[in-house]
mmCIF file of C-alpha atoms in Angstrom:
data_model
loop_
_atom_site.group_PDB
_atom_site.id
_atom_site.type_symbol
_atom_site.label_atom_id
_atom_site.label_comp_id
_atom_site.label_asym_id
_atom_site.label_seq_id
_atom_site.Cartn_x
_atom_site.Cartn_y
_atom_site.Cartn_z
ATOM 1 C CA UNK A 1 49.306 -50.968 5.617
ATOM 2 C CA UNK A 2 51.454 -47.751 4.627
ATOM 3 C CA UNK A 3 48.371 -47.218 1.820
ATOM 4 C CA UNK A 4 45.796 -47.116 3.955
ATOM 5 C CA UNK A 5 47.414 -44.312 6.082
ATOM 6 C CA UNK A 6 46.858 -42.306 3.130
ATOM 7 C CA UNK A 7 43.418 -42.838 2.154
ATOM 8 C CA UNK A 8 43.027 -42.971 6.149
ATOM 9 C CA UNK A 9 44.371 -39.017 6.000
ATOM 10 C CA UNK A 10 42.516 -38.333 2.537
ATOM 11 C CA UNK A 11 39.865 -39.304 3.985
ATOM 12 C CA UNK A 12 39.644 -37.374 7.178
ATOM 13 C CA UNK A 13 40.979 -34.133 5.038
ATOM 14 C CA UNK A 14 37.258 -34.707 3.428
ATOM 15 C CA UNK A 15 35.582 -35.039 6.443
ATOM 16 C CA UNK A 16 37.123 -32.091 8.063
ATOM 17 C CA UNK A 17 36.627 -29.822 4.368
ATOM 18 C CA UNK A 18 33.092 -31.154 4.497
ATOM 19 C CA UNK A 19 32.243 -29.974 8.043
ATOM 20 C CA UNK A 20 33.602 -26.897 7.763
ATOM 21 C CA UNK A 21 31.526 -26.073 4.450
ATOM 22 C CA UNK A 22 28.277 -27.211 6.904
ATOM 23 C CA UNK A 23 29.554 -25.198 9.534
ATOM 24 C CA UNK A 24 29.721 -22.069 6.818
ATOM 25 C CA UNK A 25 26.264 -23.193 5.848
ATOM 26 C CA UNK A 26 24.809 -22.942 8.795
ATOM 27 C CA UNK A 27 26.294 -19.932 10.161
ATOM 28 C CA UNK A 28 26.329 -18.078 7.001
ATOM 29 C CA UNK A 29 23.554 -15.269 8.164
ATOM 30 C CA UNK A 30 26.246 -13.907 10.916
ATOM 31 C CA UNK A 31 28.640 -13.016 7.511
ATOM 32 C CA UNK A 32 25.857 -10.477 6.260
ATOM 33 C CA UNK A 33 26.365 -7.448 8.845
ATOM 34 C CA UNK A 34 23.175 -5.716 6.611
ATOM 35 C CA UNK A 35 20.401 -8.114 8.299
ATOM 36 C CA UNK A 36 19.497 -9.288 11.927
ATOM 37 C CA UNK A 37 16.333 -10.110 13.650
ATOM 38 C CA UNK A 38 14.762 -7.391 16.068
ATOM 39 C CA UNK A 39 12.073 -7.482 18.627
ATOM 40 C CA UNK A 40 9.230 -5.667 18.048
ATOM 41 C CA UNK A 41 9.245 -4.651 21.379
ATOM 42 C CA UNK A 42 12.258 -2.493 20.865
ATOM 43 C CA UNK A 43 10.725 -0.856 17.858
ATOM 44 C CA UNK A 44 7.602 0.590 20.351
ATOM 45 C CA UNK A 45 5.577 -2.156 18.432
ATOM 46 C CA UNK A 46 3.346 -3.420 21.261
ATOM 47 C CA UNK A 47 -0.359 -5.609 20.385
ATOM 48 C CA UNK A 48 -1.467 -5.145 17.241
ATOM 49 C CA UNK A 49 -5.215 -3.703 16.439
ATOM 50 C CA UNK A 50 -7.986 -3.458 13.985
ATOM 51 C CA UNK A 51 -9.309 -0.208 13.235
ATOM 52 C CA UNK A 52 -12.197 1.202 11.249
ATOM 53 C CA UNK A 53 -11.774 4.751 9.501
ATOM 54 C CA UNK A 54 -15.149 6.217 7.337
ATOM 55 C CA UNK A 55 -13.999 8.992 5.053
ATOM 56 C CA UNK A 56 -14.988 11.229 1.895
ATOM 57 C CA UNK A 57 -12.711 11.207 -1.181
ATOM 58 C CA UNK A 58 -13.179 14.354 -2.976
ATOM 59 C CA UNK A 59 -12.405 14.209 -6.413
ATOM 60 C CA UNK A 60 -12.181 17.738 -8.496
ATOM 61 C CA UNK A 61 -11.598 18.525 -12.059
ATOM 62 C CA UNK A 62 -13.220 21.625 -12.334
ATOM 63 C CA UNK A 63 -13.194 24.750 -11.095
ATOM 64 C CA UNK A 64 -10.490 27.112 -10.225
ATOM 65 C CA UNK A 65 -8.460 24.976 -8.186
ATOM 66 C CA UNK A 66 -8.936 21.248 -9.043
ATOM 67 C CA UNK A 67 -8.257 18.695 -6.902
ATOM 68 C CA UNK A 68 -6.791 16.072 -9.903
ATOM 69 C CA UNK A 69 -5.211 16.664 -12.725
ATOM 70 C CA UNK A 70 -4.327 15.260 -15.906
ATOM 71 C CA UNK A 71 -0.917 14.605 -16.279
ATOM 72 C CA UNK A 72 -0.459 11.849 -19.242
ATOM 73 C CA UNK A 73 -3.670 11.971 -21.873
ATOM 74 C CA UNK A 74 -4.500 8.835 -23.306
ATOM 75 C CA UNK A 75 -3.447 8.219 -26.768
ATOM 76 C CA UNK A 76 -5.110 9.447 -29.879
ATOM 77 C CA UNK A 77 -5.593 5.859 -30.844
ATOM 78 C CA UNK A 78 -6.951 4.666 -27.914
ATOM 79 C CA UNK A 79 -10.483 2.624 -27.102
ATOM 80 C CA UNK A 80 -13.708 4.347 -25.507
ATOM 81 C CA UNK A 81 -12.244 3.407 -21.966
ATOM 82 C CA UNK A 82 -9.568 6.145 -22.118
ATOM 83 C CA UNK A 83 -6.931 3.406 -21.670
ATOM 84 C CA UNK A 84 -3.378 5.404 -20.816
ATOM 85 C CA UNK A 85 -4.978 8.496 -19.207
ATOM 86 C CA UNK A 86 -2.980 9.289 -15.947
ATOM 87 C CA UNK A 87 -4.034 11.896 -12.992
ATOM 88 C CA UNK A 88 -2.153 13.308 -10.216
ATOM 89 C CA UNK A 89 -4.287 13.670 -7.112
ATOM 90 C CA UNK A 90 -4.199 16.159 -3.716
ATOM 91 C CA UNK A 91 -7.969 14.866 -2.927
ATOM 92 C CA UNK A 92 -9.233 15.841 0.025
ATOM 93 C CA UNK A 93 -10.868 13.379 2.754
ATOM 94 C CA UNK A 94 -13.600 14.665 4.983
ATOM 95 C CA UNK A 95 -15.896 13.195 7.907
ATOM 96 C CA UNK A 96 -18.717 13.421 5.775
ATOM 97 C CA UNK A 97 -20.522 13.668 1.866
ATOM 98 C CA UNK A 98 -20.244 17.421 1.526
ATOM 99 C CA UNK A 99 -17.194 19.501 1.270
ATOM 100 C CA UNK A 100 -18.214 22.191 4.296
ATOM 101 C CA UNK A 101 -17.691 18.758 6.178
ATOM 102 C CA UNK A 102 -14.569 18.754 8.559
ATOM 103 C CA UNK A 103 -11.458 18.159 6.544
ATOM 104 C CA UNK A 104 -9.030 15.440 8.154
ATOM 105 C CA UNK A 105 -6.655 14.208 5.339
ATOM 106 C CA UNK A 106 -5.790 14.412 2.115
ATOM 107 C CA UNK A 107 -5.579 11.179 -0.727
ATOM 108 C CA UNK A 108 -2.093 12.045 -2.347
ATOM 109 C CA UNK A 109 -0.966 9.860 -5.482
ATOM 110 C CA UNK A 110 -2.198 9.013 -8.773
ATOM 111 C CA UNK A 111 -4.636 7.113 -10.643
ATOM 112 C CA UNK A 112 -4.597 5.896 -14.128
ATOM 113 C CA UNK A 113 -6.694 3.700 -16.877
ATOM 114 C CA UNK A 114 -5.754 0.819 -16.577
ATOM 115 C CA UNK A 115 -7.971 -1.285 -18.873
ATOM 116 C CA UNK A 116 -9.260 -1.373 -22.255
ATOM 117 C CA UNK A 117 -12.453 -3.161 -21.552
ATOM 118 C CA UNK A 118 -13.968 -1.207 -18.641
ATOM 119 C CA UNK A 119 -13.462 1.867 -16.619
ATOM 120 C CA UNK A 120 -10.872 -0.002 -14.194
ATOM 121 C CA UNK A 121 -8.145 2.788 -12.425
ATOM 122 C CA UNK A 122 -5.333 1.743 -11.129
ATOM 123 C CA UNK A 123 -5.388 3.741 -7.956
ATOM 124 C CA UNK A 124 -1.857 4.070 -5.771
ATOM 125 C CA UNK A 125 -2.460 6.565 -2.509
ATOM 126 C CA UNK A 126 -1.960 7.495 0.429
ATOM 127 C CA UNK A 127 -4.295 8.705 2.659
ATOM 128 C CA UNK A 128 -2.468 11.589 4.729
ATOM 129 C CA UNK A 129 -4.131 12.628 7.696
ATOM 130 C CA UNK A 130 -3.691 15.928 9.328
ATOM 131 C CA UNK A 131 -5.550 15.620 12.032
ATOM 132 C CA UNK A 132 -5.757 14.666 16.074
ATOM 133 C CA UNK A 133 -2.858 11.775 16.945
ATOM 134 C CA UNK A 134 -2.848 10.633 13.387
ATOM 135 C CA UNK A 135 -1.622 13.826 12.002
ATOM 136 C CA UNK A 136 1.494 13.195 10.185
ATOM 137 C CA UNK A 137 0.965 9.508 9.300
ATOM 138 C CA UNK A 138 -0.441 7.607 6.172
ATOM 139 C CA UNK A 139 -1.798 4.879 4.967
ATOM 140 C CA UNK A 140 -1.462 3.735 1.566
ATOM 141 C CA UNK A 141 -3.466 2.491 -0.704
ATOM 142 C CA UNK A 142 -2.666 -0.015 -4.203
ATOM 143 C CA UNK A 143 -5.288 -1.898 -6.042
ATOM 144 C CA UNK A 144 -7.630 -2.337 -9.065
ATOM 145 C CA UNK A 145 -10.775 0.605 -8.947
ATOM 146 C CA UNK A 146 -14.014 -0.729 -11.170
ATOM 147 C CA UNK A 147 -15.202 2.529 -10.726
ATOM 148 C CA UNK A 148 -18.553 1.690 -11.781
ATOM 149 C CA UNK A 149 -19.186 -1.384 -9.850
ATOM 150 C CA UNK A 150 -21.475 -0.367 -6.756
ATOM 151 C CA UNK A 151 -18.712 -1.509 -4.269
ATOM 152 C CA UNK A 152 -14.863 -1.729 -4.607
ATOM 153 C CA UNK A 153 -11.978 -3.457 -2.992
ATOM 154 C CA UNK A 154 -8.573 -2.256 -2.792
ATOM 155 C CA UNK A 155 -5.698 -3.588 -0.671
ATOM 156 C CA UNK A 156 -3.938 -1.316 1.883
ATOM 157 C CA UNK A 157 -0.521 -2.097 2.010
ATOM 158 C CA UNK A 158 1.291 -0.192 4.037
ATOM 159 C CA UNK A 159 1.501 3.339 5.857
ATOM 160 C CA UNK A 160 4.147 5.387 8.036
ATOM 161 C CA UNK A 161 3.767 6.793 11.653
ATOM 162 C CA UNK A 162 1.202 5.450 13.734
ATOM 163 C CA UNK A 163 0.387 3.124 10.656
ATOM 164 C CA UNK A 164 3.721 1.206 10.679
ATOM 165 C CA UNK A 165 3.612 -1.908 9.392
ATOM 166 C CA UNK A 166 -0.164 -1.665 8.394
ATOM 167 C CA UNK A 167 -2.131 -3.643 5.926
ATOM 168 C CA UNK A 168 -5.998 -4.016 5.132
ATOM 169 C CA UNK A 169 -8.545 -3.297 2.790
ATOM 170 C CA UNK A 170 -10.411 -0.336 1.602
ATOM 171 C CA UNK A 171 -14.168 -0.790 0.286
ATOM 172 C CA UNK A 172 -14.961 1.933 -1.883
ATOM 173 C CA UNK A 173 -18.625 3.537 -2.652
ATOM 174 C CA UNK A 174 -19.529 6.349 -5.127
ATOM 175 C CA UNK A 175 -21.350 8.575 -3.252
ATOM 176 C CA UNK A 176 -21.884 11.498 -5.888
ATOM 177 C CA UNK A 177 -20.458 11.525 -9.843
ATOM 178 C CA UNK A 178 -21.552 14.344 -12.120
ATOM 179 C CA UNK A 179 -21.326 12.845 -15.518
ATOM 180 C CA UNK A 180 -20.999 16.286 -17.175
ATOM 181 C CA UNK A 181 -17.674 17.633 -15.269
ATOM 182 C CA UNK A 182 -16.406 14.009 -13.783
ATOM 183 C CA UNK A 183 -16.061 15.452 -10.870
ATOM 184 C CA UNK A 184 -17.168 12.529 -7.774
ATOM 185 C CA UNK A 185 -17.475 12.030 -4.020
ATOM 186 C CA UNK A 186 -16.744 8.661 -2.885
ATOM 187 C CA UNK A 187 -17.219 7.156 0.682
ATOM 188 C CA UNK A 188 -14.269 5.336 1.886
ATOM 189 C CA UNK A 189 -14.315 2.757 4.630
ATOM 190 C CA UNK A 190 -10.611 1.473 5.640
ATOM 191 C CA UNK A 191 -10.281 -1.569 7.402
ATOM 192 C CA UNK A 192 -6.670 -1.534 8.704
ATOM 193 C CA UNK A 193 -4.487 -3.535 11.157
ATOM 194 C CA UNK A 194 -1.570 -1.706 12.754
ATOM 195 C CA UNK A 195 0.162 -0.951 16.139
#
């Protein structure tokens, strides 16, 4: 009998080791002071909506003040695609095709060649608008351009101000391309949920 006391207290001394290592488990997201849930309601966050934007991306690489520029050529070496070529952009985005057309934005990233087999950019933007209540925010754009397929499909995947929280999808059209100077309007139509 005075063996079994001490596998009896063993025993419990596992027990009460092992529930405390649950209870640790379990309650181990109140030890990280860097993380907590929030409503959104606290935020300003309020129903979410769908929203449709038509715009005209403006891209220049002539003339005296060009809209992109080159700012990595691609290499000596490299295939008919111009596979490594990177431009800076300050596009702008208008209502409509011509660029007399009311200005409301400006596409602000990059875009580079991304592929060796086809012309395929890799196209990383935001769209910042300067005008009525979304002046000041963005919405940004990352995602795969086939510039020469008739319609394109890039993801939206995020944005700042009234575009919080956004995500979406862009379908891109070439409106205009001159072939001799590069230089191409393209009609944008953003799909975009936000709050």
């Amino acid at each position: 009998m005075a063996r079994s006391v001490p596998i009896l207290a063993s025993k419990f001394v596992t027990l009460l080791l092992l529930s405390s290592f649950a209870t640790i488990l379990v309650t181990g997201d109140e030890d990280h002071e860097f993380v907590r849930s929030l409503d959104r309601k606290l935020l300003g966050l309020k129903k979410e909506k769908l929203s449709h934007f038509k715009l005209y991306w403006h891209d220049i690489l002539t003339g005296q003040n060009p809209s992109a520029v080159q700012v990595v050529p691609p290499p000596s070496n490299t295939s008919r695609t111009a596979f490594g070529l990177v431009r800076m952009i300050d596009n702008p985005l208008t209502l409509g095709p011509e660029m007399s057309s009311k200005l409301v934005g400006r596409a602000q990233g990059f875009y580079a060649q991304a592929s060796q087999q086809d012309i395929g950019l890799l196209m990383a933007m935001n769209f910042a608008f300067i005008e009525g209540k979304y002046n000041g925010s963005t919405i940004t754009v990352l995602g795969k351009n086939a510039v020469f397929s008739t319609v394109r499909e890039m993801p939206v995947i995020g944005g700042s101000g009234l575009f919080r929280f956004a995500r979406g999808y862009v379908q891109a059209r070439t409106h205009k391309l001159d072939m001799a100077t590069g230089d191409a309007t393209v009609e944008y139509n953003v799909y975009v949920f936000h709050y």
